[in-house]
Amino acid sequence: MPNPIDLSLYLVLDANLCPTPEQMVETALEAVRGGATVVQLRAPEWKKRKQLDAALLLKKALCGTGVPLIIDDHLDIALICRADGVHVGQADLPVNEVRKLMGKNVIIGLSVGSQEEMQTVTEDVDYLGIGPVFATTTKKDAGKAIGLQELKALKKQTSLPVVAIGGINESNAKETMLTGVDGIAVVSAICGAASPYEATKKLRAEIKDGD
Amino acid sequence: MPNPIDLSLYLVLDANLCPTPEQMVETALEAVRGGATVVQLRAPEWKKRKQLDAALLLKKALCGTGVPLIIDDHLDIALICRADGVHVGQADLPVNEVRKLMGKNVIIGLSVGSQEEMQTVTEDVDYLGIGPVFATTTKKDAGKAIGLQELKALKKQTSLPVVAIGGINESNAKETMLTGVDGIAVVSAICGAASPYEATKKLRAEIKDGD
């Protein structure tokens, strides 16, 4: 990874809450203005062409903001749009193959949800997404919520930067940060907000208090 | 494309009818022994890791048979397993991006189902999959059946090799070949057969009669 990534407020764009590429861009730009530090495109429900359209628009929109664009799951889309990173889950492509295909300058994130899954972390991984911390409705195949204690325990086992994910919103952002994680990943708390800008600003304030 | 591809009997492996990577390999090898000339992996229901496992096993199993392995939709899996080709639909990644990412030696197939879609064919495409010719149950997002007349009309508009797809089985293989197409693509007629080997042999005989 060329530079340390600021994981503090990591927006995951959701295909159901932002049903068009244009709405994704709008939400992403509002969130970045409000203080989001990473943007991830996660739209497993969409065909690849629509995902690529969104990725290309997001890449262009984020250019010059310093906020990296991470693509969930699909290396081919990441390669075509020259994304800054990719994020994979335990059932997605293995991180050693991801590194080989993407090269050394691309950020690789891996989802981890248990002590067992922590064993799959290798030197190819740049950051971890740990969760789901709380119950979530935006990811169908997310496992059972692990809670703050387990999040803290898993965070202690790694020297990699960690972003907590799963059901995180304004009400629990501060206590989540107090576990020692480097940031929170947020889906519906921003994508489902009337004003993604205001929602991000509020989360930003919670994170600062939690630092 | 390095060599002309023999599209005459094109097996599409179905994730529902072959629910494990091992069953896919077994079905593919039986079909190749029975006369299948192409094998495509199409498993949109599976997570990428499982698709990659199947792709790697298939690539190894087909090695030395002369039968190319085509990956549906996912260029990243095709790149990792060094597949012989990729197949994309109209809503998948655009063929010019596919060519750029895969290089000049990889076979690129494109699905076409109408006069309008025929306009999307470019020099990056090596063969066309035209259909669905008949009603199909194995592809959820397949359009309305186009029938043999439309298949014939579309085939006439291109100099590219054409494989007909959609609801093709032993009962209609011969009449499908009589439209002038270069081959038939078969899913359930092989994957759902008690003996994929016997089913392929019978289809092979029908194709010969139709030549």
Short mmCIF file of C-alpha atoms in Angstrom, two decimals:
data_model
loop_
_atom_site.label_atom_id
_atom_site.label_comp_id
_atom_site.label_asym_id
_atom_site.label_seq_id
_atom_site.Cartn_x
_atom_site.Cartn_y
_atom_site.Cartn_z
CA MET A 1 0.00 0.00 0.00
CA PRO A 2 1.61 3.31 -1.02
CA ASN A 3 0.19 5.50 1.78
CA PRO A 4 -1.55 4.73 5.05
CA ILE A 5 -5.27 4.78 4.42
CA ASP A 6 -7.50 6.94 6.62
CA LEU A 7 -10.23 4.48 7.56
CA SER A 8 -11.93 6.73 10.11
CA LEU A 9 -15.21 7.21 8.25
CA TYR A 10 -15.65 4.58 5.56
CA LEU A 11 -18.76 4.86 3.40
CA VAL A 12 -20.12 1.72 1.76
CA LEU A 13 -22.47 2.66 -1.06
CA ASP A 14 -25.49 0.42 -1.11
CA ALA A 15 -27.24 -0.51 -4.36
CA ASN A 16 -30.68 -0.66 -2.75
CA LEU A 17 -30.45 2.70 -0.99
CA CYS A 18 -28.74 4.35 -4.00
CA PRO A 19 -30.46 2.61 -6.90
CA THR A 20 -28.64 4.41 -9.75
CA PRO A 21 -24.96 5.17 -10.44
CA GLU A 22 -25.84 8.89 -10.38
CA GLN A 23 -27.41 8.60 -6.93
CA MET A 24 -24.30 6.81 -5.73
CA VAL A 25 -22.14 9.68 -6.92
CA GLU A 26 -24.42 12.23 -5.29
CA THR A 27 -24.37 10.37 -1.96
CA ALA A 28 -20.60 9.86 -2.14
CA LEU A 29 -19.88 13.53 -2.82
CA GLU A 30 -22.16 14.69 -0.01
CA ALA A 31 -20.51 12.21 2.36
CA VAL A 32 -17.01 13.30 1.34
CA ARG A 33 -17.99 16.93 1.92
CA GLY A 34 -19.24 15.85 5.35
CA GLY A 35 -15.98 14.08 6.19
CA ALA A 36 -16.04 10.54 4.76
CA THR A 37 -12.51 9.29 4.18
CA VAL A 38 -13.11 6.17 2.02
CA VAL A 39 -15.80 5.25 -0.50
CA GLN A 40 -16.61 1.65 -1.35
CA LEU A 41 -18.85 0.50 -4.20
CA ARG A 42 -20.81 -2.59 -3.18
CA ALA A 43 -23.62 -3.50 -5.56
CA PRO A 44 -23.83 -7.30 -5.87
CA GLU A 45 -27.42 -6.99 -7.08
CA TRP A 46 -26.35 -5.07 -10.19
CA LYS A 47 -25.11 -6.51 -13.45
CA LYS A 48 -21.46 -5.76 -14.15
CA ARG A 49 -22.10 -3.02 -16.74
CA LYS A 50 -24.09 -0.98 -14.24
CA GLN A 51 -21.45 -1.55 -11.57
CA LEU A 52 -18.75 -0.41 -13.99
CA ASP A 53 -20.76 2.68 -14.92
CA ALA A 54 -21.00 3.56 -11.22
CA ALA A 55 -17.31 2.82 -10.65
CA LEU A 56 -16.20 5.06 -13.53
CA LEU A 57 -18.45 7.91 -12.38
CA LEU A 58 -17.27 7.56 -8.78
CA LYS A 59 -13.61 7.45 -9.80
CA LYS A 60 -14.06 10.67 -11.74
CA ALA A 61 -16.07 12.35 -8.98
CA LEU A 62 -13.56 11.45 -6.26
CA CYS A 63 -10.54 12.55 -8.32
CA GLY A 64 -8.69 15.26 -6.45
CA THR A 65 -10.54 14.71 -3.16
CA GLY A 66 -7.87 12.38 -1.76
CA VAL A 67 -10.61 9.89 -0.87
CA PRO A 68 -9.86 6.42 -2.23
CA LEU A 69 -12.39 4.38 -4.18
CA ILE A 70 -12.59 0.73 -3.14
CA ILE A 71 -14.46 -1.86 -5.23
CA ASP A 72 -16.17 -4.72 -3.46
CA ASP A 73 -15.50 -8.23 -4.77
CA HIS A 74 -14.94 -7.55 -8.48
CA LEU A 75 -11.28 -7.21 -9.49
CA ASP A 76 -12.19 -6.83 -13.14
CA ILE A 77 -14.19 -3.69 -12.43
CA ALA A 78 -11.41 -2.40 -10.17
CA LEU A 79 -8.85 -2.96 -12.94
CA ILE A 80 -10.94 -1.25 -15.61
CA CYS A 81 -11.79 1.84 -13.52
CA ARG A 82 -8.31 1.96 -11.92
CA ALA A 83 -9.76 1.88 -8.42
CA ASP A 84 -7.54 2.61 -5.46
CA GLY A 85 -8.45 -0.66 -3.81
CA VAL A 86 -10.58 -3.75 -3.60
CA HIS A 87 -12.38 -5.34 -0.69
CA VAL A 88 -12.98 -9.07 -0.46
CA GLY A 89 -14.87 -11.32 1.91
CA GLN A 90 -13.96 -14.78 3.09
CA ALA A 91 -15.90 -16.40 0.22
CA ASP A 92 -14.57 -14.05 -2.45
CA LEU A 93 -11.31 -14.39 -4.40
CA PRO A 94 -8.31 -15.28 -2.19
CA VAL A 95 -6.10 -12.34 -1.20
CA ASN A 96 -2.92 -13.80 -2.70
CA GLU A 97 -4.62 -13.97 -6.11
CA VAL A 98 -6.04 -10.49 -5.59
CA ARG A 99 -2.55 -9.12 -4.90
CA LYS A 100 -1.07 -10.88 -7.95
CA LEU A 101 -3.74 -9.50 -10.25
CA MET A 102 -3.99 -5.98 -8.81
CA GLY A 103 -0.30 -5.25 -8.21
CA LYS A 104 1.43 -3.87 -5.15
CA ASN A 105 0.01 -0.34 -5.19
CA VAL A 106 -3.63 -1.29 -4.76
CA ILE A 107 -5.22 -1.31 -1.29
CA ILE A 108 -6.61 -4.73 -0.33
CA GLY A 109 -9.22 -5.03 2.40
CA LEU A 110 -10.45 -8.31 3.87
CA SER A 111 -13.58 -9.02 5.92
CA VAL A 112 -13.04 -10.95 9.13
CA GLY A 113 -15.71 -11.96 11.62
CA SER A 114 -14.13 -14.50 13.96
CA GLN A 115 -10.91 -15.81 15.50
CA GLU A 116 -10.92 -18.54 12.87
CA GLU A 117 -11.22 -16.09 9.99
CA MET A 118 -8.39 -14.04 11.50
CA GLN A 119 -6.10 -16.93 10.46
CA THR A 120 -6.77 -16.08 6.79
CA VAL A 121 -5.03 -12.71 7.14
CA THR A 122 -1.74 -12.61 5.22
CA GLU A 123 0.84 -9.99 4.28
CA ASP A 124 -1.21 -9.29 1.15
CA VAL A 125 -3.89 -7.61 3.25
CA ASP A 126 -3.71 -3.84 3.92
CA TYR A 127 -6.66 -3.40 6.27
CA LEU A 128 -9.38 -5.46 7.90
CA GLY A 129 -13.12 -4.95 7.99
CA ILE A 130 -14.29 -6.57 11.22
CA GLY A 131 -17.94 -7.35 11.82
CA PRO A 132 -20.84 -7.40 11.69
CA VAL A 133 -20.54 -5.58 15.01
CA PHE A 134 -24.28 -5.00 15.32
CA ALA A 135 -27.23 -6.54 13.45
CA THR A 136 -27.41 -5.29 9.86
CA THR A 137 -30.10 -5.31 7.22
CA THR A 138 -28.03 -4.09 4.27
CA LYS A 139 -25.95 -7.23 3.76
CA LYS A 140 -27.94 -10.39 3.21
CA ASP A 141 -25.09 -12.84 3.78
CA ALA A 142 -23.58 -11.10 6.80
CA GLY A 143 -23.14 -13.45 9.75
CA LYS A 144 -24.44 -13.03 13.30
CA ALA A 145 -23.50 -9.79 15.09
CA ILE A 146 -20.23 -10.22 17.04
CA GLY A 147 -20.67 -7.30 19.47
CA LEU A 148 -18.19 -4.78 20.85
CA GLN A 149 -16.26 -7.18 23.11
CA GLU A 150 -15.41 -9.55 20.28
CA LEU A 151 -14.56 -6.58 18.03
CA LYS A 152 -12.09 -5.40 20.68
CA ALA A 153 -10.62 -8.89 21.06
CA LEU A 154 -10.16 -9.32 17.30
CA LYS A 155 -8.66 -5.84 16.91
CA LYS A 156 -6.04 -6.73 19.54
CA GLN A 157 -4.88 -9.69 17.47
CA THR A 158 -3.73 -7.65 14.50
CA SER A 159 -1.33 -4.85 13.73
CA LEU A 160 -3.32 -3.98 10.59
CA PRO A 161 -5.66 -0.99 10.51
CA VAL A 162 -9.21 -2.06 11.33
CA VAL A 163 -12.54 -0.65 10.27
CA ALA A 164 -15.59 -1.86 12.18
CA ILE A 165 -18.68 -2.65 10.11
CA GLY A 166 -22.28 -3.75 10.58
CA GLY A 167 -25.20 -1.76 11.96
CA ILE A 168 -23.05 1.23 12.91
CA ASN A 169 -24.84 4.58 13.15
CA GLU A 170 -24.89 7.82 15.10
CA SER A 171 -26.11 6.08 18.25
CA ASN A 172 -23.27 3.57 18.55
CA ALA A 173 -20.39 5.16 16.61
CA LYS A 174 -18.67 6.53 19.70
CA GLU A 175 -18.69 3.29 21.70
CA THR A 176 -17.49 1.45 18.61
CA MET A 177 -14.50 3.78 18.25
CA LEU A 178 -13.71 3.28 21.96
CA THR A 179 -12.82 -0.35 21.21
CA GLY A 180 -9.67 0.98 19.59
CA VAL A 181 -10.58 0.47 15.93
CA ASP A 182 -9.24 2.89 13.33
CA GLY A 183 -12.59 3.70 11.84
CA ILE A 184 -16.21 2.82 11.25
CA ALA A 185 -17.81 1.66 8.04
CA VAL A 186 -21.31 2.94 7.50
CA VAL A 187 -23.96 1.96 4.98
CA SER A 188 -27.58 2.91 5.73
CA ALA A 189 -26.71 5.59 8.31
CA ILE A 190 -25.41 7.64 5.37
CA CYS A 191 -27.01 6.14 2.23
CA GLY A 192 -30.45 6.01 3.87
CA ALA A 193 -30.27 9.50 5.43
CA ALA A 194 -32.38 12.41 4.19
CA SER A 195 -29.13 14.39 4.02
CA PRO A 196 -26.03 12.21 3.58
CA TYR A 197 -23.96 15.36 4.18
CA GLU A 198 -25.56 16.12 7.58
CA ALA A 199 -25.51 12.44 8.57
CA THR A 200 -21.79 12.22 7.80
CA LYS A 201 -21.03 15.42 9.70
CA LYS A 202 -22.80 14.04 12.77
CA LEU A 203 -20.93 10.74 12.53
CA ARG A 204 -17.68 12.67 12.10
CA ALA A 205 -18.38 14.52 15.36
CA GLU A 206 -19.11 11.23 17.17
CA ILE A 207 -15.84 9.75 15.93
CA LYS A 208 -13.86 12.74 17.13
CA ASP A 209 -15.40 12.41 20.59
CA GLY A 210 -14.51 8.73 20.54
CA ASP A 211 -10.85 9.28 19.58
CA MET B 1 -8.38 -15.42 -31.48
CA PRO B 2 -5.44 -17.78 -32.09
CA ASN B 3 -7.35 -20.69 -33.68
CA PRO B 4 -10.88 -21.03 -35.01
CA ILE B 5 -13.05 -22.33 -32.20
CA ASP B 6 -15.19 -25.43 -32.78
CA LEU B 7 -18.55 -24.27 -31.43
CA SER B 8 -20.49 -27.31 -32.64
CA LEU B 9 -21.42 -28.69 -29.22
CA TYR B 10 -20.98 -26.07 -26.53
CA LEU B 11 -21.65 -27.17 -22.96
CA VAL B 12 -22.72 -24.53 -20.43
CA LEU B 13 -22.21 -25.88 -16.91
CA ASP B 14 -25.09 -24.91 -14.66
CA ALA B 15 -24.59 -24.24 -10.96
CA ASN B 16 -28.03 -25.57 -10.02
CA LEU B 17 -27.75 -28.81 -11.95
CA CYS B 18 -24.08 -29.31 -10.94
CA PRO B 19 -24.07 -27.95 -7.39
CA THR B 20 -20.38 -28.55 -6.61
CA PRO B 21 -17.13 -27.83 -8.50
CA GLU B 22 -16.43 -31.59 -8.49
CA GLN B 23 -19.79 -32.36 -10.12
CA MET B 24 -19.04 -29.73 -12.74
CA VAL B 25 -15.76 -31.44 -13.58
CA GLU B 26 -17.43 -34.83 -13.74
CA THR B 27 -20.16 -33.55 -16.06
CA ALA B 28 -17.64 -31.69 -18.22
CA LEU B 29 -15.39 -34.72 -18.65
CA GLU B 30 -18.30 -36.99 -19.53
CA ALA B 31 -19.55 -34.44 -22.04
CA VAL B 32 -16.10 -34.02 -23.60
CA ARG B 33 -15.84 -37.81 -23.93
CA GLY B 34 -19.25 -37.73 -25.62
CA GLY B 35 -18.17 -35.02 -28.08
CA ALA B 36 -18.60 -31.60 -26.46
CA THR B 37 -16.24 -29.07 -28.07
CA VAL B 38 -16.43 -26.13 -25.63
CA VAL B 39 -17.05 -25.91 -21.87
CA GLN B 40 -18.37 -22.76 -20.23
CA LEU B 41 -18.54 -22.15 -16.49
CA ARG B 42 -21.65 -20.15 -15.62
CA ALA B 43 -22.43 -20.01 -11.91
CA PRO B 44 -23.76 -16.54 -11.02
CA GLU B 45 -25.36 -17.97 -7.87
CA TRP B 46 -21.98 -18.92 -6.44
CA LYS B 47 -19.61 -16.69 -4.51
CA LYS B 48 -16.37 -15.98 -6.38
CA ARG B 49 -14.21 -18.37 -4.35
CA LYS B 50 -16.38 -21.32 -5.30
CA GLN B 51 -16.45 -20.21 -8.93
CA LEU B 52 -12.66 -19.95 -8.91
CA ASP B 53 -12.33 -23.42 -7.35
CA ALA B 54 -14.50 -24.80 -10.15
CA ALA B 55 -12.59 -22.86 -12.81
CA LEU B 56 -9.21 -24.13 -11.61
CA LEU B 57 -10.43 -27.73 -11.45
CA LEU B 58 -12.01 -27.47 -14.91
CA LYS B 59 -8.88 -25.90 -16.41
CA LYS B 60 -6.80 -28.77 -15.08
CA ALA B 61 -9.32 -31.42 -16.15
CA LEU B 62 -9.62 -30.04 -19.70
CA CYS B 63 -5.87 -29.68 -20.14
CA GLY B 64 -4.77 -31.77 -23.14
CA THR B 65 -8.32 -32.38 -24.41
CA GLY B 66 -8.20 -29.46 -26.84
CA VAL B 67 -11.54 -28.27 -25.47
CA PRO B 68 -11.42 -24.60 -24.43
CA LEU B 69 -12.69 -23.38 -21.07
CA ILE B 70 -14.81 -20.24 -21.25
CA ILE B 71 -15.72 -18.24 -18.13
CA ASP B 72 -19.06 -16.46 -18.02
CA ASP B 73 -19.05 -12.80 -16.97
CA HIS B 74 -16.07 -12.72 -14.56
CA LEU B 75 -12.81 -11.58 -16.14
CA ASP B 76 -11.00 -11.75 -12.82
CA ILE B 77 -11.68 -15.48 -12.53
CA ALA B 78 -10.71 -15.98 -16.18
CA LEU B 79 -7.41 -14.16 -15.59
CA ILE B 80 -6.57 -16.13 -12.46
CA CYS B 81 -7.33 -19.56 -13.94
CA ARG B 82 -5.90 -18.64 -17.35
CA ALA B 83 -9.11 -19.55 -19.12
CA ASP B 84 -9.19 -19.81 -22.89
CA GLY B 85 -12.03 -17.36 -23.15
CA VAL B 86 -14.75 -15.30 -21.55
CA HIS B 87 -18.39 -14.88 -22.44
CA VAL B 88 -20.31 -11.69 -21.74
CA GLY B 89 -23.92 -10.64 -22.08
CA GLN B 90 -25.29 -7.26 -23.08
CA ALA B 91 -25.42 -6.08 -19.44
CA ASP B 92 -21.96 -7.42 -18.56
CA LEU B 93 -18.63 -5.66 -19.05
CA PRO B 94 -18.26 -4.05 -22.51
CA VAL B 95 -16.29 -6.08 -25.05
CA ASN B 96 -13.69 -3.38 -25.70
CA GLU B 97 -12.78 -3.38 -21.99
CA VAL B 98 -12.83 -7.17 -21.97
CA ARG B 99 -10.35 -7.26 -24.86
CA LYS B 100 -8.06 -4.69 -23.23
CA LEU B 101 -7.95 -6.63 -19.97
CA MET B 102 -7.75 -10.15 -21.39
CA GLY B 103 -5.34 -9.56 -24.27
CA LYS B 104 -5.55 -10.63 -27.88
CA ASN B 105 -5.24 -14.39 -27.43
CA VAL B 106 -8.35 -14.91 -25.37
CA ILE B 107 -11.63 -15.92 -27.02
CA ILE B 108 -14.43 -13.41 -26.43
CA GLY B 109 -18.05 -14.44 -26.86
CA LEU B 110 -21.00 -12.06 -26.77
CA SER B 111 -24.70 -12.81 -26.27
CA VAL B 112 -27.05 -11.28 -28.81
CA GLY B 113 -30.82 -11.63 -28.91
CA SER B 114 -32.12 -9.03 -31.36
CA GLN B 115 -31.33 -6.88 -34.39
CA GLU B 116 -30.69 -4.01 -32.00
CA GLU B 117 -28.20 -5.99 -29.94
CA MET B 118 -26.45 -7.05 -33.14
CA GLN B 119 -25.27 -3.43 -33.39
CA THR B 120 -23.11 -3.95 -30.26
CA VAL B 121 -20.92 -6.49 -32.08
CA THR B 122 -17.41 -5.13 -32.68
CA GLU B 123 -14.10 -6.49 -33.92
CA ASP B 124 -13.28 -7.45 -30.33
CA VAL B 125 -15.84 -10.25 -30.48
CA ASP B 126 -14.78 -13.74 -31.62
CA TYR B 127 -18.11 -15.54 -31.64
CA LEU B 128 -21.76 -14.84 -30.92
CA GLY B 129 -24.21 -16.68 -28.70
CA ILE B 130 -27.64 -16.05 -30.22
CA GLY B 131 -30.81 -16.73 -28.27
CA PRO B 132 -32.74 -17.71 -26.35
CA VAL B 133 -33.96 -19.73 -29.32
CA PHE B 134 -36.53 -21.66 -27.29
CA ALA B 135 -37.94 -21.05 -23.80
CA THR B 136 -35.38 -21.79 -21.10
CA THR B 137 -35.58 -22.39 -17.37
CA THR B 138 -31.85 -22.38 -16.59
CA LYS B 139 -31.21 -18.67 -17.09
CA LYS B 140 -33.40 -16.40 -15.01
CA ASP B 141 -32.67 -13.18 -16.87
CA ALA B 142 -32.90 -14.64 -20.38
CA GLY B 143 -35.28 -12.70 -22.61
CA LYS B 144 -38.27 -14.04 -24.58
CA ALA B 145 -37.57 -16.92 -26.96
CA ILE B 146 -36.70 -15.61 -30.44
CA GLY B 147 -37.48 -18.77 -32.43
CA LEU B 148 -35.72 -20.40 -35.39
CA GLN B 149 -36.68 -17.79 -38.01
CA GLU B 150 -35.17 -14.92 -36.04
CA LEU B 151 -32.10 -17.04 -35.26
CA LYS B 152 -31.63 -17.60 -38.99
CA ALA B 153 -32.13 -13.89 -39.74
CA LEU B 154 -29.59 -12.83 -37.10
CA LYS B 155 -27.06 -15.45 -38.21
CA LYS B 156 -27.23 -14.03 -41.75
CA GLN B 157 -26.20 -10.60 -40.49
CA THR B 158 -22.81 -11.67 -39.20
CA SER B 159 -19.66 -13.28 -40.50
CA LEU B 160 -18.73 -14.37 -36.97
CA PRO B 161 -19.22 -17.97 -35.83
CA VAL B 162 -22.58 -18.38 -34.10
CA VAL B 163 -23.69 -20.76 -31.39
CA ALA B 164 -27.43 -20.99 -30.78
CA ILE B 165 -28.55 -21.10 -27.14
CA GLY B 166 -31.71 -21.44 -25.08
CA GLY B 167 -33.88 -24.51 -24.57
CA ILE B 168 -31.92 -26.63 -27.04
CA ASN B 169 -32.09 -30.40 -26.57
CA GLU B 170 -32.16 -33.67 -28.47
CA SER B 171 -35.63 -32.93 -29.89
CA ASN B 172 -34.76 -29.62 -31.56
CA ALA B 173 -30.98 -29.78 -32.08
CA LYS B 174 -31.24 -30.86 -35.72
CA GLU B 175 -33.70 -28.14 -36.79
CA THR B 176 -31.58 -25.59 -34.93
CA MET B 177 -28.45 -26.61 -36.85
CA LEU B 178 -30.41 -26.36 -40.12
CA THR B 179 -30.66 -22.58 -39.62
CA GLY B 180 -26.97 -22.47 -40.55
CA VAL B 181 -25.50 -21.83 -37.11
CA ASP B 182 -22.05 -23.22 -36.27
CA GLY B 183 -23.15 -24.99 -33.14
CA ILE B 184 -25.58 -25.42 -30.31
CA ALA B 185 -25.09 -24.49 -26.67
CA VAL B 186 -26.68 -26.86 -24.24
CA VAL B 187 -27.30 -26.58 -20.50
CA SER B 188 -29.91 -28.87 -18.94
CA ALA B 189 -29.96 -31.37 -21.84
CA ILE B 190 -26.48 -32.41 -20.66
CA CYS B 191 -26.16 -31.17 -17.05
CA GLY B 192 -29.58 -32.52 -16.14
CA ALA B 193 -29.20 -35.88 -17.91
CA ALA B 194 -28.81 -39.17 -16.04
CA SER B 195 -25.73 -39.80 -18.20
CA PRO B 196 -24.12 -36.60 -19.51
CA TYR B 197 -21.95 -38.84 -21.72
CA GLU B 198 -24.89 -40.56 -23.41
CA ALA B 199 -26.80 -37.28 -23.69
CA THR B 200 -23.84 -35.63 -25.41
CA LYS B 201 -23.36 -38.56 -27.78
CA LYS B 202 -27.01 -38.34 -28.84
CA LEU B 203 -26.76 -34.58 -29.37
CA ARG B 204 -23.56 -35.16 -31.36
CA ALA B 205 -25.43 -37.54 -33.65
CA GLU B 206 -28.25 -35.02 -34.14
CA ILE B 207 -25.75 -32.30 -35.05
CA LYS B 208 -24.07 -34.50 -37.61
CA ASP B 209 -27.43 -35.22 -39.26
CA GLY B 210 -28.08 -31.49 -39.31
CA ASP B 211 -24.77 -30.54 -40.93
#
